[in-house]
mmCIF file of C-alpha atoms in Angstrom:
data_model
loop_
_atom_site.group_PDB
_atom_site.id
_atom_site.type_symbol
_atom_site.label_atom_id
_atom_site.label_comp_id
_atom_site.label_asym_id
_atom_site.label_seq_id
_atom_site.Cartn_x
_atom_site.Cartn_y
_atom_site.Cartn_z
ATOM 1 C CA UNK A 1 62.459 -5.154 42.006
ATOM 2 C CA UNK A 2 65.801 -7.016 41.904
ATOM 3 C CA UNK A 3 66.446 -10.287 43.419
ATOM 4 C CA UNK A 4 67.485 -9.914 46.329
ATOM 5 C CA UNK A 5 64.646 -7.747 47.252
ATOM 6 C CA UNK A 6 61.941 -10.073 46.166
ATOM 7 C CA UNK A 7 63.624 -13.008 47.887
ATOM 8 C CA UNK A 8 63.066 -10.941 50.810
ATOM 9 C CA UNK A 9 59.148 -10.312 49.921
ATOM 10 C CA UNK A 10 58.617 -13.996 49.015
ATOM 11 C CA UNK A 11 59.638 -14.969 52.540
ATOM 12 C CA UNK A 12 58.130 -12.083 53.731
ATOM 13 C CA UNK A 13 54.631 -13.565 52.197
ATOM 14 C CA UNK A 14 55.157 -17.321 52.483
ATOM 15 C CA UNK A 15 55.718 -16.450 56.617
ATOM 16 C CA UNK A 16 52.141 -15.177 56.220
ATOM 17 C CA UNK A 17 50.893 -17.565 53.980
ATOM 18 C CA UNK A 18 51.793 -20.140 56.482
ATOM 19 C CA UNK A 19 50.528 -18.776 59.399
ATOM 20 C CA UNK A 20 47.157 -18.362 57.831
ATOM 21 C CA UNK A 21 47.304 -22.226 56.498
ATOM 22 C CA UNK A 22 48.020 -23.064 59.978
ATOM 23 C CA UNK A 23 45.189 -21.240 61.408
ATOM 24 C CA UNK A 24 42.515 -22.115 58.722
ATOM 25 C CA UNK A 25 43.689 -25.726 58.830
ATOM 26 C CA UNK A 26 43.260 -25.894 62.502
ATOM 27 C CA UNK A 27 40.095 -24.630 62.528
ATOM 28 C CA UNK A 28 38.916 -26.812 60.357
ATOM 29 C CA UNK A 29 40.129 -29.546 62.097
ATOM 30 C CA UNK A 30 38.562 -28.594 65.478
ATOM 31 C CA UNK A 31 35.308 -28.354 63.471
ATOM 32 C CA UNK A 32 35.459 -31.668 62.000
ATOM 33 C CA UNK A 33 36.841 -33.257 64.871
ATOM 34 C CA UNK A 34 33.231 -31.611 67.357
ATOM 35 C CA UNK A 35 31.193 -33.695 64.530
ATOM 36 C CA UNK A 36 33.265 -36.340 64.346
ATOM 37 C CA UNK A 37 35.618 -38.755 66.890
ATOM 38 C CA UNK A 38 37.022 -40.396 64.093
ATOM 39 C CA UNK A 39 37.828 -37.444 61.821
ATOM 40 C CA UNK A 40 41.986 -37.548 62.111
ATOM 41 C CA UNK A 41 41.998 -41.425 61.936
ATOM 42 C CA UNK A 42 43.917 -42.452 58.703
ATOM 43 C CA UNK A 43 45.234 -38.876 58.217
ATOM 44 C CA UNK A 44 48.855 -39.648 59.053
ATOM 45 C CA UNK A 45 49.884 -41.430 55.866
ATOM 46 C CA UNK A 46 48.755 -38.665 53.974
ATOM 47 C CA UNK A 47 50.425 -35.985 56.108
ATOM 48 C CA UNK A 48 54.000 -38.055 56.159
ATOM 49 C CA UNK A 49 53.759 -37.852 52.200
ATOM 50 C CA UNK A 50 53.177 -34.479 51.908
ATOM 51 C CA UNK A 51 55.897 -33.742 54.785
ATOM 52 C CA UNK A 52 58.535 -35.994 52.830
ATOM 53 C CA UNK A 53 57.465 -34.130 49.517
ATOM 54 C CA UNK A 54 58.364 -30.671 51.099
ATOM 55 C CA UNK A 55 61.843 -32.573 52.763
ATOM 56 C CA UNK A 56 62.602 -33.332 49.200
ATOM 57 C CA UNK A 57 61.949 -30.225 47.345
ATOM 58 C CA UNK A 58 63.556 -28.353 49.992
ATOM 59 C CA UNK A 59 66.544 -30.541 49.661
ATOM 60 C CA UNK A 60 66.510 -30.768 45.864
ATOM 61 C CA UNK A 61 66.486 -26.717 45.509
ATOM 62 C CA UNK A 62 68.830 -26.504 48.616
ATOM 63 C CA UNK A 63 71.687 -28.779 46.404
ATOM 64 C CA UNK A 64 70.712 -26.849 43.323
ATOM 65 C CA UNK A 65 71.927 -23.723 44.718
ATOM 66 C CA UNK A 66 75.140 -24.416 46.566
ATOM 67 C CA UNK A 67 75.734 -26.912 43.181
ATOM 68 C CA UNK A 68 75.073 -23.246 41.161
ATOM 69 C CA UNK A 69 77.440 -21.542 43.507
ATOM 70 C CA UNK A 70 79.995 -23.654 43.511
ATOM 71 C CA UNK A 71 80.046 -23.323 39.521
ATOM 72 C CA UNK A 72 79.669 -20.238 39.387
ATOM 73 C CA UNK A 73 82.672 -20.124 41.874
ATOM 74 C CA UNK A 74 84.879 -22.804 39.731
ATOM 75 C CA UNK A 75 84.238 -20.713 36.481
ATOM 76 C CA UNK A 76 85.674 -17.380 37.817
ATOM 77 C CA UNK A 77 88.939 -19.316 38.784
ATOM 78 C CA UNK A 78 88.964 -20.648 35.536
ATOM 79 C CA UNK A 79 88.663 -17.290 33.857
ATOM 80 C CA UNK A 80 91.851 -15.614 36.368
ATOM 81 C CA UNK A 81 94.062 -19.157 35.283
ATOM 82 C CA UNK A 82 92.606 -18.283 31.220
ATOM 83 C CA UNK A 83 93.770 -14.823 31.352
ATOM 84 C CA UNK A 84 96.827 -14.976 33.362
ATOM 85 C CA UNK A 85 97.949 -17.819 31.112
ATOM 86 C CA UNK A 86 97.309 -15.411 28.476
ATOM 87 C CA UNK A 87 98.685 -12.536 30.030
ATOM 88 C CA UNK A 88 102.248 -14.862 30.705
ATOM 89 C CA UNK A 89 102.231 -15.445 27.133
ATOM 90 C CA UNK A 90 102.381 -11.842 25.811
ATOM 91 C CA UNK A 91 105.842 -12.280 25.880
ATOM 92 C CA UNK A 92 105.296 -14.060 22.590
ATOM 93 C CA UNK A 93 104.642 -10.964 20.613
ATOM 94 C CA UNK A 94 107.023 -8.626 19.025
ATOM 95 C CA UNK A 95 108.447 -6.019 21.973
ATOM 96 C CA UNK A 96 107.062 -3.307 20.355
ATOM 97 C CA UNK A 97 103.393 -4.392 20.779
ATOM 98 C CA UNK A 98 103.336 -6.091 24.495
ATOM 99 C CA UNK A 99 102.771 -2.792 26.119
ATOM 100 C CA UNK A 100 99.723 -2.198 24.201
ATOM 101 C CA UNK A 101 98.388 -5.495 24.984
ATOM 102 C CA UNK A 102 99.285 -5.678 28.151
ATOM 103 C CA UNK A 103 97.434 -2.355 28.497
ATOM 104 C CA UNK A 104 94.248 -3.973 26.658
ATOM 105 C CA UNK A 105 94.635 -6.580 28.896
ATOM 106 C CA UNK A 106 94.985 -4.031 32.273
ATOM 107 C CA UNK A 107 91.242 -2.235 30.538
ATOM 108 C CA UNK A 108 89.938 -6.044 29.353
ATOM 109 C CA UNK A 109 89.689 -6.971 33.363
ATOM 110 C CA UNK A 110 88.344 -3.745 34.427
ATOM 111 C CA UNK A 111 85.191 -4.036 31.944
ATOM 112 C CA UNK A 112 85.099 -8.001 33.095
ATOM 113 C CA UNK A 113 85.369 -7.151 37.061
ATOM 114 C CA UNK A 114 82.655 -4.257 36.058
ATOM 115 C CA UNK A 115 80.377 -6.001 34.301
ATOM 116 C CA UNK A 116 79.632 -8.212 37.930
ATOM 117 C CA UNK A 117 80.496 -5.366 40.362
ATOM 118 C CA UNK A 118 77.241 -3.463 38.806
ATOM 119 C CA UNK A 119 74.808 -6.142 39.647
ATOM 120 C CA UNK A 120 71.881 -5.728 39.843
ATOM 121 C CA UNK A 121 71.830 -3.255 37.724
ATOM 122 C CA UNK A 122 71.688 -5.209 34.337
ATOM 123 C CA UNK A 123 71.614 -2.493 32.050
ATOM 124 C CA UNK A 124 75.530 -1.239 33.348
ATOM 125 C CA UNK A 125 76.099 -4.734 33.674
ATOM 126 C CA UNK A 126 75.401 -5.547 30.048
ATOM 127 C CA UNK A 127 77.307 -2.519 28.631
ATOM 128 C CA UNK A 128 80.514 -3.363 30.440
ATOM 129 C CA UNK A 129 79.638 -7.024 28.957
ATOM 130 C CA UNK A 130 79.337 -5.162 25.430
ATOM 131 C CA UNK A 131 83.020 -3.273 26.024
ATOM 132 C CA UNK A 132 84.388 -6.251 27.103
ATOM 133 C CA UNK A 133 83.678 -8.158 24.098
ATOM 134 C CA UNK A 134 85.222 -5.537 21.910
ATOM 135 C CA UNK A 135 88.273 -5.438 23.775
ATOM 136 C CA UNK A 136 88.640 -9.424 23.075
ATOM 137 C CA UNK A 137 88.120 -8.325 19.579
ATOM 138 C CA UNK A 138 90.931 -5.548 19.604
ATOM 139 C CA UNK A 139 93.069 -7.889 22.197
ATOM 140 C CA UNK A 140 92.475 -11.122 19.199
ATOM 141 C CA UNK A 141 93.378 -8.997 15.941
ATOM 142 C CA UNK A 142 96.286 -7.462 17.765
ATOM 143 C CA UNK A 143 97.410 -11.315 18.383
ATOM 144 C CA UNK A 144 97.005 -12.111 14.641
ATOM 145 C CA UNK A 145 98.832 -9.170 13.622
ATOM 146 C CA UNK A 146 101.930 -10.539 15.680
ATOM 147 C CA UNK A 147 101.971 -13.495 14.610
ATOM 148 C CA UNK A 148 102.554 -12.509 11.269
ATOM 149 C CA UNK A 149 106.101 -11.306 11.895
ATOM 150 C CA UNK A 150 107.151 -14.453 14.303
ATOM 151 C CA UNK A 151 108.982 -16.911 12.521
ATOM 152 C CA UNK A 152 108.832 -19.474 15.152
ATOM 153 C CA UNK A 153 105.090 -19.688 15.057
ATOM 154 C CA UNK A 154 105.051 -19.695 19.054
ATOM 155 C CA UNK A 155 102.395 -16.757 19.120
ATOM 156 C CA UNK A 156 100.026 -19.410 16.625
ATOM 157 C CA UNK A 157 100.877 -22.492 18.600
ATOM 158 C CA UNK A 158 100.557 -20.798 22.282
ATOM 159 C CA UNK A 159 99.320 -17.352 22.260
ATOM 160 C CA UNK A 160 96.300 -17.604 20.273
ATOM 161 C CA UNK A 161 94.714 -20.831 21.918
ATOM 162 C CA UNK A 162 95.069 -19.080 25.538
ATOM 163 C CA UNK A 163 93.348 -16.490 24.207
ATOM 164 C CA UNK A 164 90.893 -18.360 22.797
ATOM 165 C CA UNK A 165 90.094 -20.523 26.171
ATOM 166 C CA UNK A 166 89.639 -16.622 27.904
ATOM 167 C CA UNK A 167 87.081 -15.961 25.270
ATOM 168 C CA UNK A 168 85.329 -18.862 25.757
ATOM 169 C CA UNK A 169 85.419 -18.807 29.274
ATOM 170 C CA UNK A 170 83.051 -16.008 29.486
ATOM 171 C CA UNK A 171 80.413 -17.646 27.368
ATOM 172 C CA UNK A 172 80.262 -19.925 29.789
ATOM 173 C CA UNK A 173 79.907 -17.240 33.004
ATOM 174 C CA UNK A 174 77.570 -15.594 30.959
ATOM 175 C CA UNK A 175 74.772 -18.838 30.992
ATOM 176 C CA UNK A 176 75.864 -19.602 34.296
ATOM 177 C CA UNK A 177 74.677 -15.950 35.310
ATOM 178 C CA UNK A 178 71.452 -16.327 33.860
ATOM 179 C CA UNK A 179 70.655 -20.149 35.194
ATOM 180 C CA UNK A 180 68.098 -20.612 37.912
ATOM 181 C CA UNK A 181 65.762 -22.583 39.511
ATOM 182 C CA UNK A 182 63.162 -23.375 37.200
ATOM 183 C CA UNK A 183 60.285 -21.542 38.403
ATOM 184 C CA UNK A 184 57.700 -24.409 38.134
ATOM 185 C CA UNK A 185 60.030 -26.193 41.062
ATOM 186 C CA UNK A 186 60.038 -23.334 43.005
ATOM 187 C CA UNK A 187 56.487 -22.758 42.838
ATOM 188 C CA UNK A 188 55.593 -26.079 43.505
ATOM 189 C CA UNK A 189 58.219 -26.152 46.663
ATOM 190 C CA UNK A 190 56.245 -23.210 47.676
ATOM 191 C CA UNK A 191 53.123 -24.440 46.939
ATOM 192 C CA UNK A 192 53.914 -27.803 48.938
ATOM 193 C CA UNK A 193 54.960 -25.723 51.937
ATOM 194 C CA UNK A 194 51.618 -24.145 52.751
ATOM 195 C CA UNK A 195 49.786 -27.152 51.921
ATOM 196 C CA UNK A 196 52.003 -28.791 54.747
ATOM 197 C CA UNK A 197 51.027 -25.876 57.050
ATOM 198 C CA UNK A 198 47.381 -26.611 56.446
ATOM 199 C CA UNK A 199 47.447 -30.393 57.197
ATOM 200 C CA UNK A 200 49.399 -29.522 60.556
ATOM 201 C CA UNK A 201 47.249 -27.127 61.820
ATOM 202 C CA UNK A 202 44.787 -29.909 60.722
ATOM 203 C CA UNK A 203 46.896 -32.069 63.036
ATOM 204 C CA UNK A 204 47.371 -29.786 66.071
ATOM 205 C CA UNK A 205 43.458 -29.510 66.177
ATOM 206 C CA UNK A 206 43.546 -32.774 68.491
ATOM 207 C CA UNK A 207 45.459 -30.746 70.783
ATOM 208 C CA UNK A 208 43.211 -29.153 73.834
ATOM 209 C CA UNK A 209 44.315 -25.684 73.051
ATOM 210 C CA UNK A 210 46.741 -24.876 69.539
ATOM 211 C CA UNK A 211 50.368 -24.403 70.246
ATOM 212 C CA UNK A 212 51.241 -20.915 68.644
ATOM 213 C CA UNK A 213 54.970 -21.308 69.451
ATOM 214 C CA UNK A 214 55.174 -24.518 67.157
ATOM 215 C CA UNK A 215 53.247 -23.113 64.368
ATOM 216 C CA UNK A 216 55.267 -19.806 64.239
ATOM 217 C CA UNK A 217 59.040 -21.536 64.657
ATOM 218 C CA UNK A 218 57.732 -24.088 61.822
ATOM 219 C CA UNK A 219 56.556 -21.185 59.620
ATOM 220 C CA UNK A 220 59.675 -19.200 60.507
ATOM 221 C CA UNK A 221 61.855 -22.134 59.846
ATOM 222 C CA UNK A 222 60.206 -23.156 55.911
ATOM 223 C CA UNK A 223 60.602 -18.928 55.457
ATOM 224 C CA UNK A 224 63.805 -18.452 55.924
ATOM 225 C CA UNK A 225 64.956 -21.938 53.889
ATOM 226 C CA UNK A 226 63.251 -20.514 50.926
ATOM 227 C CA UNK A 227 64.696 -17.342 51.184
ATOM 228 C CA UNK A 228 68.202 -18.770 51.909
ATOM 229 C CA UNK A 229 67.848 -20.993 48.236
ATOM 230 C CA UNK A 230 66.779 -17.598 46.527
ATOM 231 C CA UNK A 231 70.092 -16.305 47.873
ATOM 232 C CA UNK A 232 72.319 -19.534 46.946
ATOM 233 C CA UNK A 233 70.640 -19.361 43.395
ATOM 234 C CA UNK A 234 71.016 -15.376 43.023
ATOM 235 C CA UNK A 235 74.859 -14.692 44.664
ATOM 236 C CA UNK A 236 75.180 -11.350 42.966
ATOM 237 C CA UNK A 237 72.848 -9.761 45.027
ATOM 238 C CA UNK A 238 71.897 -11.363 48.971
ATOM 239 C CA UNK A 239 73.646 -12.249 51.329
ATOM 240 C CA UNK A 240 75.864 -15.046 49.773
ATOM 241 C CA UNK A 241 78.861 -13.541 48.091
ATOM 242 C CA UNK A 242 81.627 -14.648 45.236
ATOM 243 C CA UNK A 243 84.197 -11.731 47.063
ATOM 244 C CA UNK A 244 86.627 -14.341 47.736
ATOM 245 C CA UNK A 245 86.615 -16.396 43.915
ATOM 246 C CA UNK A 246 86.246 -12.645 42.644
ATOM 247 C CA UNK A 247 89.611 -11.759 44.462
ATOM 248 C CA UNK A 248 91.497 -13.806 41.995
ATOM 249 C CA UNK A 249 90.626 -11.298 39.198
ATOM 250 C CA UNK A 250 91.036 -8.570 41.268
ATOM 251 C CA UNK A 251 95.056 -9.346 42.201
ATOM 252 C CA UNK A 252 95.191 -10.146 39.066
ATOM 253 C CA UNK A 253 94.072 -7.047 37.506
ATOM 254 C CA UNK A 254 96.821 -4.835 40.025
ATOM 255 C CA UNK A 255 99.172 -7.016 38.871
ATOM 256 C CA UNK A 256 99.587 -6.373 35.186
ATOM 257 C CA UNK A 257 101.660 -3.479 34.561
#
């Protein structure tokens, strides 16, 4: 089951799980409440913790993902500016050997652009990851081997440090793909959230008759929050896209020749 598809079923299930907190914490307040008057006196304090608790969590995972995104999105225009600065600077090399590496280059995007296009499939996705590192290997002894006929040094001094800064620049995509939500926060938001459904259906039990609008908008409302941070914190496969930080690659790709 990929992401996107169990961000879907953990909504899906939390809905549920809400709905039957709500119920179950109704009832037993409306059996409390027939034994006695003063069973919701002193209850608010608690229920304002737990309801800030949830605010937090919610919050806290909610700026975790769109801080994730935007990373994610900052590192991909890093990568275009580390290989078109690279790409500039093939010029460096001996004339006889830019057309291969600009053709390395042309084949060195494709894997790169592949390797996230085949998400979530992680086993094509690590394979193009594979290729790609070999072409940085053929793309970085090709840039040694010029440099050993260029008296000026320039492919040393400029050539080989932009290359190095696109290397490292997909270390750093690489961890970023992997980094989530740790799952003990996300379990405990969730955990939180039907707790919060059970003390207010505990709550609406003073009511003369339970308010099932209420109870389904709030359950609706927690759902789709959680499902939106799985999306924010998994962009290669929801809703929430990188098309437009991915773009950069992609012009930049049809525009090597």
């Amino acid at each position: 089951m990929d992401p996107e598809q169990l961000a879907v079923v953990i909504s899906i299930c939390l809905f549920f799980g809400m709905a039957i907190c709500l119920e179950a914490g109704y009832r037993m307040g409306s059996y409390v409440a027939k034994r006695s008057e003063t069973a919701h006196e002193g209850t608010s304090t608690i229920q304002a913790a737990v309801f800030a608790l949830l605010g937090l969590l919610l919050g806290f995972t909610f700026a975790n993902g769109i801080s994730h995104l935007d990373q994610r999105r900052v590192l991909i225009i890093q990568e275009s500016n580390a290989i078109g600065t690279a790409y500039l600077r093939l010029d460096l090399l001996p004339a006889s050997q830019q057309q291969e590496m600009r053709n390395l280059f042309r084949h060195y995007l494709d894997a790169r652009l592949g390797v996230y296009e085949k998400l979530p499939d992680l086993a094509a996705a690590a394979e193009d990851l594979q290729h790609a590192a070999q072409l940085q290997q053929e793309i970085w002894s090709h840039a040694i081997a010029g440099g050993r006929d260029d008296p000026t040094q320039n492919v040393a001094r400029l050539l080989l440090p932009a290359l190095n800064d696109m290397i490292d620049v997909t270390t750093s995509r690489t961890i970023a793909l992997h980094t989530h939500l740790p799952p003990l926060i996300f379990g405990l938001s969730i955990s939180v959230a039907l707790l919060s459904g059970l003390l207010a259906g505990y709550d609406m039990a003073r009511r003369k008759s339970r308010s099932w609008f209420h109870g389904l908008l709030y359950a609706v409302v927690i759902s789709i929050t959680i499902f939106t941070v799985l999306d924010l914190d998994y962009p290669r496969f929801g809703l929430i896209r990188l098309t437009a930080a991915d773009s950069a690659l992609i012009e930049l790709r049809d525009a090597i020749r």
